[in-house]
Amino acid sequence: MTEKSSISPQTFRLQGVSCAGCVRKIESALGEVPGVDDARVNLGDKTLVVEGSATTQACIAAVASAGYGAEAVQVNARVLRAQQREEEQAHYRQLLWRSGIALGLGVPLMIWGLVTGEMGVHNIAQQVAWGSVGLLTLAVLVFCGGHFFTGAWRAFRHHSATMDTLVALGTGTAWLFSMLVVLLPHVLPESARHVYFEASAMIIGLINLGQALEVRARGRTSAAVEKLLQLQDPNARVIRDGEEMDIPFDQVIVGDKLRVRPGEKIPVDGRVVEGESLVDESMLTGEPLPVKKTGGDALTAGTLNKNGSLVFAAEKVGADTRLAQIIQMVKNAQSSRVPIARLADTISSIFVPSVMIIAVVAALVWYNWGPDPKIAHMLVVLTSVLIIACPCALGLATPMSVMVGVGKGAENGVLVRNGKALQQATDLDTLVVDKTGTLTEGAPKLTDIECDGDADALLQQLASLESRSEHPLAEAVVSAAREKQLSLSDVQGFEAITAHGVRAEVDGKTVLLGNRKLMQREGIDPGKWTEKAEALAEQGRTAMYAAVDGAMAGIIAVADPIREDAHAAVARLKKLGLRIEMLTGDNRATAEAVARQLGIDHVHADLLPEDKEKIVADLQKNHAKVGMAGDGINDAPALARADVGFAIGAGTDVAIESADVTLMRSSLHGVADAVELSRATLRNIKQNLFGAFIYNTLGIPIAAGVLYPITGMLLSPVIAGAAMAFSSVTVVSNANRLRFFKPSQNGGTA
Amino acid sequence: MMESVVINVLGLAAIVLTVWWFWLASKGSRQPAAGVDEALQILVKDGVYEPDRIRIAAGKATVLKFRREDASPCAEWVLFPDLEISAQLAVDQVTEVQLPAADVGEYPFHCQMQMYRGTLIVE
């Protein structure tokens, strides 16, 4: 249990509360708990909200002492997010205020310096005037930049140095030097009696402004998670003790019966117990057509009930719902590291102390070997180098792009497990695809029926016969008859002849269905049908001969149809430079027929499940970067072995747990989307890293004065401050450009 | 002349102190690691995790409680890269971070920008 002492209200779910008397007892029991400012019981939804600093356990103990039960309700992600947004807004406004005040002092001072050139201290009047300005600047440093100094001090105590260290050192040095000029001008040479209060105030103002803009821009990087959170309906209508009531969705418990009316979102995962309706699942699966739900069907939180009223039983609530798992996965992936960032990470860890050393060395060089005024030049160089160096730009370069890229993936139905998978997906050169369920529908269907007489009559007889069979292909024949609303007849003397086919009496006639061997065994000449059967087999279909009362009646063919979009998806993947290899347990003829139709050149047929992993490993031995697309359950070992495993299958729990990339949509287009997205994200990361490296490797020498021989000027610390403040904003803004990413061919997701 | 000596000595001293304090002393004078118990909260404030060295038992899942008091975006996430765990920390709230059972060793944790840094010691 959380031993939480928090300023935000805590919510508890109560047990055993039934009347106003209970409410009074509980509220008065809590009134005696130290730290409780207010306690309110809501009898309707049996909850208790406690405000104040009391611990969770103390509150629960107080409720228990009153004779009732209480259980802490965790703040849900949506509420947390809203709180976060409010905090961010408050922080944004605070930064703007600080910036405004600091610039309010710094800008007039800078204009004064530019217009009059009078920034020196040469008499008592100037000492008094600049002394007053110095005190005002100190107030600005404390009020607007105090957090830099406290941060720097705490970090220093922990042997650590951060951006705060650089800002505090830079502005602090400029202020201290200026105060030295004001108080003891005679200890400095005439040419060095120059104050830099405007630099201190301007730098603090600009960095606060930069941080405010960064807060703003960063808020947009998490738009994807917010969209997912918006899918969660905050309320649920539960039926308890025969009464319907609206309660917050996080108070629903497993087994609760809930009602969803037309137009409402499903609040938790569950199973329909009453009613019938169409449910729009496009937001989670990408399937554009609503799915019919009736008794026993599963419902997923976040999906939309379209037209009927449903009562369903809650099976998964809170963090266990698929939506919650998806949100958690996206959040985890968004904050994960990408291998490419390793160099930036290493540099970041030694960056600030290195910059401090460079600043001191540069200052000493200017003091010992620079032109006059040496002390003034030394100070300007020291401050500018400290201020211009930006560890933030380096540190933000990768995480911001990953944050936006992973979020964008989620919006397109591509759930990336972590940054490593995102990076590896960019280098893939081979994609191994499982045929059944990925390239094909995964459920065989009757594709052809050819006969000399009435096709429906033959289908009725064959379906009646197959209704007794357990062969996987039999289901296809029976389904076809049902679709045509043919009623099946009674079957007598059913016999399954292993490796041949089936035989039975249907409506008094002997009906046979099987392969050519069955016909030979029964002494029936297939005649012209042999040629037709072979033609169907070449198209990847399984043809079967049908005979009635000892004479050939026709042939039927069953096939696992190729997915509608498979051809386009394969073409798209090839265009992305991927070599496609097909894996299947089916026979070679069927496999090759499917491969031919899809334009796949490499086929591995007649495979056992364990062979798939071996093929992936063999390809890797030949230095191929292998992606594997499968359904996430049967292909788990091969998915795990591949450099990137793409689980296709509408995000089953197993897939979400195990795959590098989970595709919410059952389409190979998702793999192409993922590859395109990962390449776009990596490109963005590289731009950011390049920008941050170049900024620092050019900025620091310029601030140190390498351009002085050409320009005859040193970089002003104010310009250095502006450059630093806006370098990190640039990185975040560039990452935000990824929000406009669109897959080259959108296969139909939202 | 005197001024020159003083400034150069001060400059060199600043370099030596920087190297010593941030790179050498930080390895030598580590504070003792704090053990995890019900009451332990890791304060996230002003660029520092406090305590920044946390001791947990090997082979056992653990919950760490982070209390973030810094509203700046730097402090928003805590990452345990070796354990593939990360968490978004709410401002002025305690956020529980579930860590899986880990082998003996030292695991760094930090914010996204690696300004906040800490070490998880699994023993």
CSV table of N, CA and C in Angstrom, one decimal, chain A residues 1-8 57 75 80-81 83-84 87-88 91 147 150-152 154-165 187 189 214-215 218 328 331-337 345 348-350 352-354 356-357 360-361 364 367-368 375 378 391-392 395-396 399-400 403 417-418, chain B residues 1 3-5 7-12 14-15 18-23 25-27 29-31 38-39 41 43-52 65 67-68 70-74 76-79 81 84-96 110-117:
chain,number,residue,atom,x,y,z
A,1,MET,N,0.8,-1.2,0.0
A,1,MET,CA,0.0,0.0,0.0
A,1,MET,C,0.9,1.2,0.0
A,2,THR,N,0.4,2.2,-0.7
A,2,THR,CA,1.3,3.4,-0.8
A,2,THR,C,1.2,4.2,0.5
A,3,GLU,N,2.3,4.4,1.1
A,3,GLU,CA,2.4,5.3,2.2
A,3,GLU,C,2.5,6.7,1.7
A,4,LYS,N,1.4,7.3,1.3
A,4,LYS,CA,1.5,8.5,0.5
A,4,LYS,C,1.1,9.7,1.3
A,5,SER,N,1.9,10.7,1.2
A,5,SER,CA,1.5,11.9,1.9
A,5,SER,C,1.5,12.9,0.8
A,6,SER,N,0.3,13.3,0.4
A,6,SER,CA,0.2,14.1,-0.9
A,6,SER,C,-0.7,15.3,-0.7
A,7,ILE,N,-0.4,16.3,-1.5
A,7,ILE,CA,-1.3,17.5,-1.4
A,7,ILE,C,-2.6,17.3,-2.2
A,8,SER,N,-2.5,16.3,-3.2
A,8,SER,CA,-3.7,16.1,-4.0
A,8,SER,C,-4.7,15.2,-3.3
A,57,GLN,N,-2.7,5.0,4.6
A,57,GLN,CA,-2.9,3.9,5.6
A,57,GLN,C,-3.7,4.5,6.8
A,75,VAL,N,-5.1,7.0,-8.8
A,75,VAL,CA,-5.5,8.1,-9.8
A,75,VAL,C,-5.3,7.6,-11.2
A,80,LEU,N,-4.3,12.0,-14.2
A,80,LEU,CA,-2.9,12.3,-14.0
A,80,LEU,C,-2.4,13.2,-15.1
A,81,ARG,N,-2.8,12.9,-16.3
A,81,ARG,CA,-2.4,13.6,-17.5
A,81,ARG,C,-3.0,15.0,-17.4
A,83,GLN,N,-3.7,16.7,-14.7
A,83,GLN,CA,-3.0,17.4,-13.7
A,83,GLN,C,-1.6,17.8,-14.2
A,84,GLN,N,-1.0,16.9,-15.0
A,84,GLN,CA,0.3,17.2,-15.6
A,84,GLN,C,0.2,18.4,-16.5
A,87,GLU,N,-0.1,21.5,-14.5
A,87,GLU,CA,1.2,21.9,-13.9
A,87,GLU,C,2.1,22.5,-15.0
A,88,GLU,N,2.0,21.9,-16.2
A,88,GLU,CA,2.9,22.4,-17.3
A,88,GLU,C,2.5,23.9,-17.7
A,91,HIS,N,3.7,26.2,-15.0
A,91,HIS,CA,5.1,26.3,-15.1
A,91,HIS,C,5.5,27.2,-16.3
A,147,HIS,N,16.2,29.4,-9.3
A,147,HIS,CA,16.2,28.0,-9.5
A,147,HIS,C,17.5,27.5,-10.2
A,150,THR,N,20.0,27.3,-7.1
A,150,THR,CA,19.7,26.2,-6.2
A,150,THR,C,20.0,24.9,-6.9
A,151,GLY,N,19.6,24.8,-8.1
A,151,GLY,CA,19.8,23.5,-8.9
A,151,GLY,C,21.3,23.3,-9.0
A,152,ALA,N,22.1,24.3,-9.3
A,152,ALA,CA,23.5,24.1,-9.5
A,152,ALA,C,24.2,23.7,-8.2
A,154,ARG,N,22.7,22.2,-5.5
A,154,ARG,CA,22.4,20.8,-5.2
A,154,ARG,C,23.2,19.8,-6.0
A,155,ALA,N,23.2,20.1,-7.3
A,155,ALA,CA,24.0,19.2,-8.2
A,155,ALA,C,25.4,19.2,-7.8
A,156,PHE,N,26.0,20.3,-7.5
A,156,PHE,CA,27.4,20.4,-7.1
A,156,PHE,C,27.7,19.5,-5.8
A,157,ARG,N,26.8,19.6,-4.9
A,157,ARG,CA,26.9,18.7,-3.7
A,157,ARG,C,26.9,17.3,-4.0
A,158,HIS,N,26.3,16.9,-5.1
A,158,HIS,CA,26.3,15.5,-5.5
A,158,HIS,C,27.3,15.2,-6.6
A,159,HIS,N,28.3,16.1,-6.7
A,159,HIS,CA,29.4,15.9,-7.6
A,159,HIS,C,28.9,15.8,-9.0
A,160,SER,N,27.8,16.6,-9.3
A,160,SER,CA,27.2,16.5,-10.6
A,160,SER,C,27.1,18.0,-11.1
A,161,ALA,N,27.1,18.1,-12.4
A,161,ALA,CA,27.0,19.4,-13.0
A,161,ALA,C,26.0,19.4,-14.2
A,162,THR,N,25.1,20.3,-14.2
A,162,THR,CA,24.0,20.3,-15.2
A,162,THR,C,24.0,21.7,-15.9
A,163,MET,N,22.9,21.8,-16.7
A,163,MET,CA,22.8,23.1,-17.4
A,163,MET,C,22.7,24.3,-16.4
A,164,ASP,N,22.0,24.0,-15.2
A,164,ASP,CA,21.9,25.0,-14.2
A,164,ASP,C,23.3,25.5,-13.8
A,165,THR,N,24.3,24.5,-13.7
A,165,THR,CA,25.6,24.9,-13.3
A,165,THR,C,26.2,25.9,-14.3
A,187,VAL,N,41.0,48.6,-8.2
A,187,VAL,CA,41.9,47.4,-8.3
A,187,VAL,C,42.0,46.9,-9.7
A,189,PRO,N,42.4,47.7,-14.0
A,189,PRO,CA,42.9,48.7,-14.9
A,189,PRO,C,41.7,49.5,-15.5
A,214,GLU,N,10.1,25.8,-24.8
A,214,GLU,CA,10.4,24.3,-24.9
A,214,GLU,C,9.3,23.5,-24.2
A,215,VAL,N,8.8,24.1,-23.0
A,215,VAL,CA,7.7,23.4,-22.3
A,215,VAL,C,6.5,23.3,-23.3
A,218,ARG,N,7.2,20.8,-26.0
A,218,ARG,CA,7.3,19.4,-25.5
A,218,ARG,C,5.9,18.9,-25.2
A,328,GLN,N,0.3,2.0,-21.8
A,328,GLN,CA,1.5,1.8,-21.0
A,328,GLN,C,2.7,1.5,-21.9
A,331,LYS,N,3.9,4.5,-23.7
A,331,LYS,CA,4.6,5.4,-22.8
A,331,LYS,C,6.0,4.8,-22.5
A,332,ASN,N,6.1,3.5,-22.3
A,332,ASN,CA,7.4,2.9,-22.0
A,332,ASN,C,8.3,3.1,-23.2
A,333,ALA,N,7.8,2.9,-24.4
A,333,ALA,CA,8.6,3.0,-25.6
A,333,ALA,C,9.0,4.4,-25.8
A,334,GLN,N,8.1,5.3,-25.5
A,334,GLN,CA,8.5,6.7,-25.8
A,334,GLN,C,9.7,7.2,-24.9
A,335,SER,N,9.8,6.6,-23.8
A,335,SER,CA,10.9,7.1,-22.9
A,335,SER,C,12.1,6.1,-23.0
A,336,SER,N,12.1,5.2,-23.9
A,336,SER,CA,13.3,4.3,-24.0
A,336,SER,C,14.4,4.9,-24.8
A,337,ARG,N,15.6,4.3,-24.6
A,337,ARG,CA,16.8,4.9,-25.3
A,337,ARG,C,17.0,4.2,-26.7
A,345,ASP,N,24.9,10.2,-25.2
A,345,ASP,CA,24.8,10.0,-23.8
A,345,ASP,C,26.2,10.1,-23.1
A,348,SER,N,27.2,13.7,-23.0
A,348,SER,CA,26.4,14.4,-22.0
A,348,SER,C,26.9,14.3,-20.6
A,349,SER,N,27.4,13.0,-20.4
A,349,SER,CA,27.8,12.7,-19.0
A,349,SER,C,29.1,13.5,-18.6
A,350,ILE,N,29.9,13.9,-19.6
A,350,ILE,CA,31.1,14.6,-19.2
A,350,ILE,C,31.1,16.0,-19.7
A,352,VAL,N,29.4,19.0,-19.1
A,352,VAL,CA,29.4,20.3,-18.4
A,352,VAL,C,30.8,20.5,-17.7
A,353,PRO,N,31.4,19.6,-17.0
A,353,PRO,CA,32.7,19.8,-16.5
A,353,PRO,C,33.7,20.1,-17.6
A,354,SER,N,33.6,19.5,-18.7
A,354,SER,CA,34.5,19.7,-19.9
A,354,SER,C,34.4,21.2,-20.3
A,356,MET,N,33.4,23.7,-18.6
A,356,MET,CA,33.9,24.6,-17.5
A,356,MET,C,35.4,24.7,-17.7
A,357,ILE,N,36.1,23.6,-18.0
A,357,ILE,CA,37.5,23.6,-18.2
A,357,ILE,C,37.9,24.4,-19.4
A,360,VAL,N,37.6,28.1,-18.8
A,360,VAL,CA,38.7,28.6,-18.0
A,360,VAL,C,40.0,28.7,-18.8
A,361,VAL,N,40.3,27.7,-19.6
A,361,VAL,CA,41.5,27.7,-20.5
A,361,VAL,C,41.4,28.8,-21.5
A,364,LEU,N,42.1,32.1,-19.8
A,364,LEU,CA,43.5,32.3,-19.4
A,364,LEU,C,44.3,32.7,-20.7
A,367,TYR,N,43.7,36.2,-21.4
A,367,TYR,CA,44.3,37.1,-20.4
A,367,TYR,C,45.8,37.1,-20.6
A,368,ASN,N,46.4,36.0,-20.9
A,368,ASN,CA,47.9,36.0,-21.1
A,368,ASN,C,48.4,36.4,-22.4
A,375,ILE,N,41.5,41.9,-19.1
A,375,ILE,CA,40.5,41.4,-18.1
A,375,ILE,C,39.1,41.4,-18.7
A,378,MET,N,38.8,38.5,-21.1
A,378,MET,CA,38.8,37.3,-20.3
A,378,MET,C,37.4,37.0,-19.8
A,391,PRO,N,24.1,21.5,-23.1
A,391,PRO,CA,23.9,20.1,-22.9
A,391,PRO,C,22.5,19.7,-23.2
A,392,CYS,N,21.5,20.7,-23.1
A,392,CYS,CA,20.1,20.3,-23.3
A,392,CYS,C,19.9,19.8,-24.7
A,395,GLY,N,21.1,16.4,-25.0
A,395,GLY,CA,20.3,15.5,-24.2
A,395,GLY,C,18.9,15.3,-24.8
A,396,LEU,N,18.4,16.3,-25.4
A,396,LEU,CA,17.0,16.2,-26.0
A,396,LEU,C,16.9,15.6,-27.4
A,399,PRO,N,15.6,11.7,-27.3
A,399,PRO,CA,14.3,11.4,-26.6
A,399,PRO,C,13.1,12.1,-27.3
A,400,MET,N,13.3,13.3,-27.7
A,400,MET,CA,12.1,14.0,-28.3
A,400,MET,C,11.7,13.4,-29.6
A,403,MET,N,10.0,10.1,-28.7
A,403,MET,CA,8.6,10.4,-28.1
A,403,MET,C,7.6,10.6,-29.3
A,417,ARG,N,7.9,-1.5,-29.4
A,417,ARG,CA,8.3,-1.9,-28.0
A,417,ARG,C,9.2,-0.9,-27.4
A,418,ASN,N,10.3,-0.6,-28.1
A,418,ASN,CA,11.3,0.3,-27.5
A,418,ASN,C,12.1,1.0,-28.6
B,1,MET,N,52.1,42.3,-12.5
B,1,MET,CA,52.8,40.9,-12.4
B,1,MET,C,52.1,40.1,-11.3
B,3,GLU,N,49.1,40.5,-10.2
B,3,GLU,CA,47.7,40.2,-10.7
B,3,GLU,C,47.8,39.0,-11.7
B,4,SER,N,48.7,39.0,-12.6
B,4,SER,CA,48.9,37.9,-13.5
B,4,SER,C,49.0,36.6,-12.8
B,5,VAL,N,49.9,36.5,-11.8
B,5,VAL,CA,50.1,35.3,-11.1
B,5,VAL,C,48.8,34.8,-10.4
B,7,ILE,N,45.7,35.6,-11.1
B,7,ILE,CA,44.6,35.1,-12.1
B,7,ILE,C,45.0,33.7,-12.7
B,8,ASN,N,46.3,33.5,-13.0
B,8,ASN,CA,46.6,32.2,-13.6
B,8,ASN,C,46.5,31.1,-12.6
B,9,VAL,N,47.0,31.4,-11.3
B,9,VAL,CA,46.9,30.4,-10.3
B,9,VAL,C,45.4,30.1,-10.0
B,10,LEU,N,44.5,31.1,-10.0
B,10,LEU,CA,43.1,30.9,-9.8
B,10,LEU,C,42.5,30.0,-10.9
B,11,GLY,N,42.9,30.4,-12.1
B,11,GLY,CA,42.4,29.6,-13.3
B,11,GLY,C,42.8,28.2,-13.2
B,12,LEU,N,44.1,27.9,-13.0
B,12,LEU,CA,44.6,26.5,-12.9
B,12,LEU,C,43.9,25.8,-11.7
B,14,ALA,N,41.0,26.4,-10.6
B,14,ALA,CA,39.6,26.1,-11.0
B,14,ALA,C,39.5,24.8,-11.8
B,15,ILE,N,40.6,24.7,-12.7
B,15,ILE,CA,40.6,23.5,-13.6
B,15,ILE,C,40.8,22.2,-12.7
B,18,THR,N,37.8,21.4,-10.7
B,18,THR,CA,36.7,20.8,-11.6
B,18,THR,C,37.0,19.3,-11.8
B,19,VAL,N,38.2,19.0,-12.2
B,19,VAL,CA,38.5,17.6,-12.5
B,19,VAL,C,38.4,16.8,-11.3
B,20,TRP,N,38.9,17.3,-10.2
B,20,TRP,CA,38.8,16.5,-8.9
B,20,TRP,C,37.4,16.3,-8.4
B,21,TRP,N,36.6,17.4,-8.3
B,21,TRP,CA,35.3,17.3,-7.7
B,21,TRP,C,34.3,16.6,-8.6
B,22,PHE,N,34.3,16.8,-9.9
B,22,PHE,CA,33.3,16.2,-10.8
B,22,PHE,C,33.6,14.8,-11.3
B,23,TRP,N,34.9,14.5,-11.4
B,23,TRP,CA,35.3,13.3,-12.0
B,23,TRP,C,36.0,12.3,-11.0
B,25,ALA,N,36.6,12.9,-7.3
B,25,ALA,CA,36.0,12.7,-6.0
B,25,ALA,C,34.6,12.1,-6.1
B,26,SER,N,34.0,12.2,-7.2
B,26,SER,CA,32.6,11.7,-7.3
B,26,SER,C,32.7,10.1,-7.2
B,27,LYS,N,33.8,9.6,-7.7
B,27,LYS,CA,33.9,8.1,-7.6
B,27,LYS,C,34.4,7.7,-6.3
B,29,SER,N,34.2,9.4,-3.1
B,29,SER,CA,33.4,9.7,-1.9
B,29,SER,C,31.9,9.5,-2.1
B,30,ARG,N,31.5,8.4,-2.6
B,30,ARG,CA,30.1,8.2,-2.8
B,30,ARG,C,29.4,8.0,-1.4
B,31,GLN,N,28.2,8.6,-1.4
B,31,GLN,CA,27.4,8.5,-0.2
B,31,GLN,C,26.9,7.1,-0.1
B,38,GLU,N,9.3,0.9,3.2
B,38,GLU,CA,8.0,1.5,2.9
B,38,GLU,C,8.1,3.0,2.9
B,39,ALA,N,9.0,3.6,3.7
B,39,ALA,CA,9.0,5.0,3.9
B,39,ALA,C,9.9,5.7,2.9
B,41,GLN,N,11.3,7.6,0.0
B,41,GLN,CA,10.8,8.3,-1.2
B,41,GLN,C,12.0,9.0,-1.8
B,43,LEU,N,13.4,11.9,-3.8
B,43,LEU,CA,13.0,13.3,-4.1
B,43,LEU,C,13.6,13.7,-5.4
B,44,VAL,N,12.8,14.2,-6.3
B,44,VAL,CA,13.3,14.6,-7.6
B,44,VAL,C,13.2,16.2,-7.6
B,45,LYS,N,14.3,16.8,-7.4
B,45,LYS,CA,14.2,18.3,-7.3
B,45,LYS,C,15.6,18.9,-7.6
B,46,ASP,N,15.5,20.0,-8.3
B,46,ASP,CA,16.7,20.8,-8.5
B,46,ASP,C,17.9,20.0,-9.2
B,47,GLY,N,17.5,19.2,-10.1
B,47,GLY,CA,18.6,18.5,-10.9
B,47,GLY,C,19.2,17.3,-10.2
B,48,VAL,N,18.6,16.9,-9.0
B,48,VAL,CA,19.2,15.8,-8.3
B,48,VAL,C,18.1,14.8,-7.7
B,49,TYR,N,18.4,13.5,-7.8
B,49,TYR,CA,17.6,12.5,-7.1
B,49,TYR,C,18.2,12.4,-5.7
B,50,GLU,N,17.3,12.5,-4.7
B,50,GLU,CA,17.8,12.4,-3.4
B,50,GLU,C,17.0,11.4,-2.6
B,51,PRO,N,17.6,10.3,-2.1
B,51,PRO,CA,18.9,9.8,-2.3
B,51,PRO,C,19.2,9.4,-3.8
B,52,ASP,N,20.4,9.4,-4.2
B,52,ASP,CA,20.7,9.1,-5.6
B,52,ASP,C,21.4,7.7,-5.7
B,65,LYS,N,9.6,4.6,-4.9
B,65,LYS,CA,8.6,5.7,-4.9
B,65,LYS,C,9.4,7.0,-5.2
B,67,ARG,N,9.2,11.1,-5.7
B,67,ARG,CA,8.3,12.3,-5.5
B,67,ARG,C,9.0,13.4,-6.2
B,68,ARG,N,8.3,13.9,-7.3
B,68,ARG,CA,8.8,14.9,-8.1
B,68,ARG,C,8.3,16.3,-7.7
B,70,ASP,N,9.9,19.1,-9.0
B,70,ASP,CA,10.5,20.0,-10.0
B,70,ASP,C,9.6,20.0,-11.2
B,71,ALA,N,9.0,21.1,-11.5
B,71,ALA,CA,8.0,21.1,-12.6
B,71,ALA,C,8.6,21.1,-14.0
B,72,SER,N,10.0,21.4,-14.1
B,72,SER,CA,10.6,21.5,-15.4
B,72,SER,C,10.6,20.1,-16.1
B,73,PRO,N,10.5,20.2,-17.4
B,73,PRO,CA,10.3,18.9,-18.2
B,73,PRO,C,11.5,17.9,-18.0
B,74,CYS,N,12.6,18.5,-17.6
B,74,CYS,CA,13.8,17.6,-17.3
B,74,CYS,C,13.4,16.5,-16.4
B,76,GLU,N,10.6,15.0,-15.8
B,76,GLU,CA,9.3,14.3,-16.1
B,76,GLU,C,9.5,12.8,-16.1
B,77,TRP,N,10.6,12.3,-16.7
B,77,TRP,CA,10.7,10.9,-16.8
B,77,TRP,C,11.9,10.3,-16.0
B,78,VAL,N,11.7,9.1,-15.5
B,78,VAL,CA,12.9,8.4,-14.9
B,78,VAL,C,13.0,7.1,-15.7
B,79,LEU,N,14.3,6.9,-16.1
B,79,LEU,CA,14.6,5.7,-17.0
B,79,LEU,C,15.6,4.8,-16.3
B,81,PRO,N,17.5,2.2,-18.0
B,81,PRO,CA,17.7,1.7,-19.4
B,81,PRO,C,18.1,0.2,-19.3
B,84,GLU,N,15.0,-1.8,-18.8
B,84,GLU,CA,14.0,-1.4,-19.8
B,84,GLU,C,12.7,-1.0,-19.1
B,85,ILE,N,12.9,-0.1,-18.1
B,85,ILE,CA,11.8,0.4,-17.3
B,85,ILE,C,11.9,1.9,-17.3
B,86,SER,N,10.7,2.5,-17.5
B,86,SER,CA,10.7,4.0,-17.4
B,86,SER,C,9.3,4.4,-16.8
B,87,ALA,N,9.3,5.6,-16.3
B,87,ALA,CA,8.0,6.0,-15.7
B,87,ALA,C,7.9,7.5,-15.8
B,88,GLN,N,6.7,8.0,-16.0
B,88,GLN,CA,6.4,9.4,-16.1
B,88,GLN,C,6.1,9.8,-14.7
B,89,LEU,N,6.8,10.8,-14.2
B,89,LEU,CA,6.6,11.3,-12.8
B,89,LEU,C,5.6,12.5,-12.8
B,90,ALA,N,4.6,12.4,-12.0
B,90,ALA,CA,3.7,13.5,-11.9
B,90,ALA,C,4.2,14.5,-10.8
B,91,VAL,N,4.0,15.8,-11.1
B,91,VAL,CA,4.5,16.8,-10.2
B,91,VAL,C,3.8,16.8,-8.9
B,92,ASP,N,4.5,17.0,-7.8
B,92,ASP,CA,4.0,17.0,-6.5
B,92,ASP,C,3.2,15.8,-6.1
B,93,GLN,N,3.6,14.7,-6.7
B,93,GLN,CA,2.9,13.4,-6.4
B,93,GLN,C,3.9,12.3,-6.2
B,94,VAL,N,3.5,11.3,-5.5
B,94,VAL,CA,4.4,10.1,-5.4
B,94,VAL,C,4.1,9.2,-6.6
B,95,THR,N,5.0,8.8,-7.3
B,95,THR,CA,4.8,7.9,-8.4
B,95,THR,C,5.6,6.6,-8.1
B,96,GLU,N,4.8,5.5,-8.1
B,96,GLU,CA,5.5,4.2,-7.8
B,96,GLU,C,6.1,3.6,-9.1
B,110,HIS,N,18.3,7.6,-14.7
B,110,HIS,CA,18.4,9.0,-15.0
B,110,HIS,C,17.2,9.5,-15.7
B,111,CYS,N,17.2,10.9,-15.9
B,111,CYS,CA,16.1,11.5,-16.6
B,111,CYS,C,16.4,11.3,-18.1
B,112,GLN,N,15.5,11.8,-18.9
B,112,GLN,CA,15.7,11.6,-20.4
B,112,GLN,C,16.9,12.3,-20.9
B,113,MET,N,17.3,13.4,-20.3
B,113,MET,CA,18.4,14.2,-20.7
B,113,MET,C,19.7,13.8,-20.0
B,114,GLN,N,19.6,12.9,-19.0
B,114,GLN,CA,20.7,12.5,-18.2
B,114,GLN,C,21.3,13.6,-17.3
B,115,MET,N,20.4,14.5,-17.0
B,115,MET,CA,20.8,15.6,-16.0
B,115,MET,C,20.7,15.0,-14.6
B,116,TYR,N,19.5,14.5,-14.3
B,116,TYR,CA,19.2,13.8,-13.1
B,116,TYR,C,19.9,12.4,-13.2
B,117,ARG,N,20.7,12.0,-12.2
B,117,ARG,CA,21.4,10.7,-12.3
B,117,ARG,C,21.3,10.0,-11.0
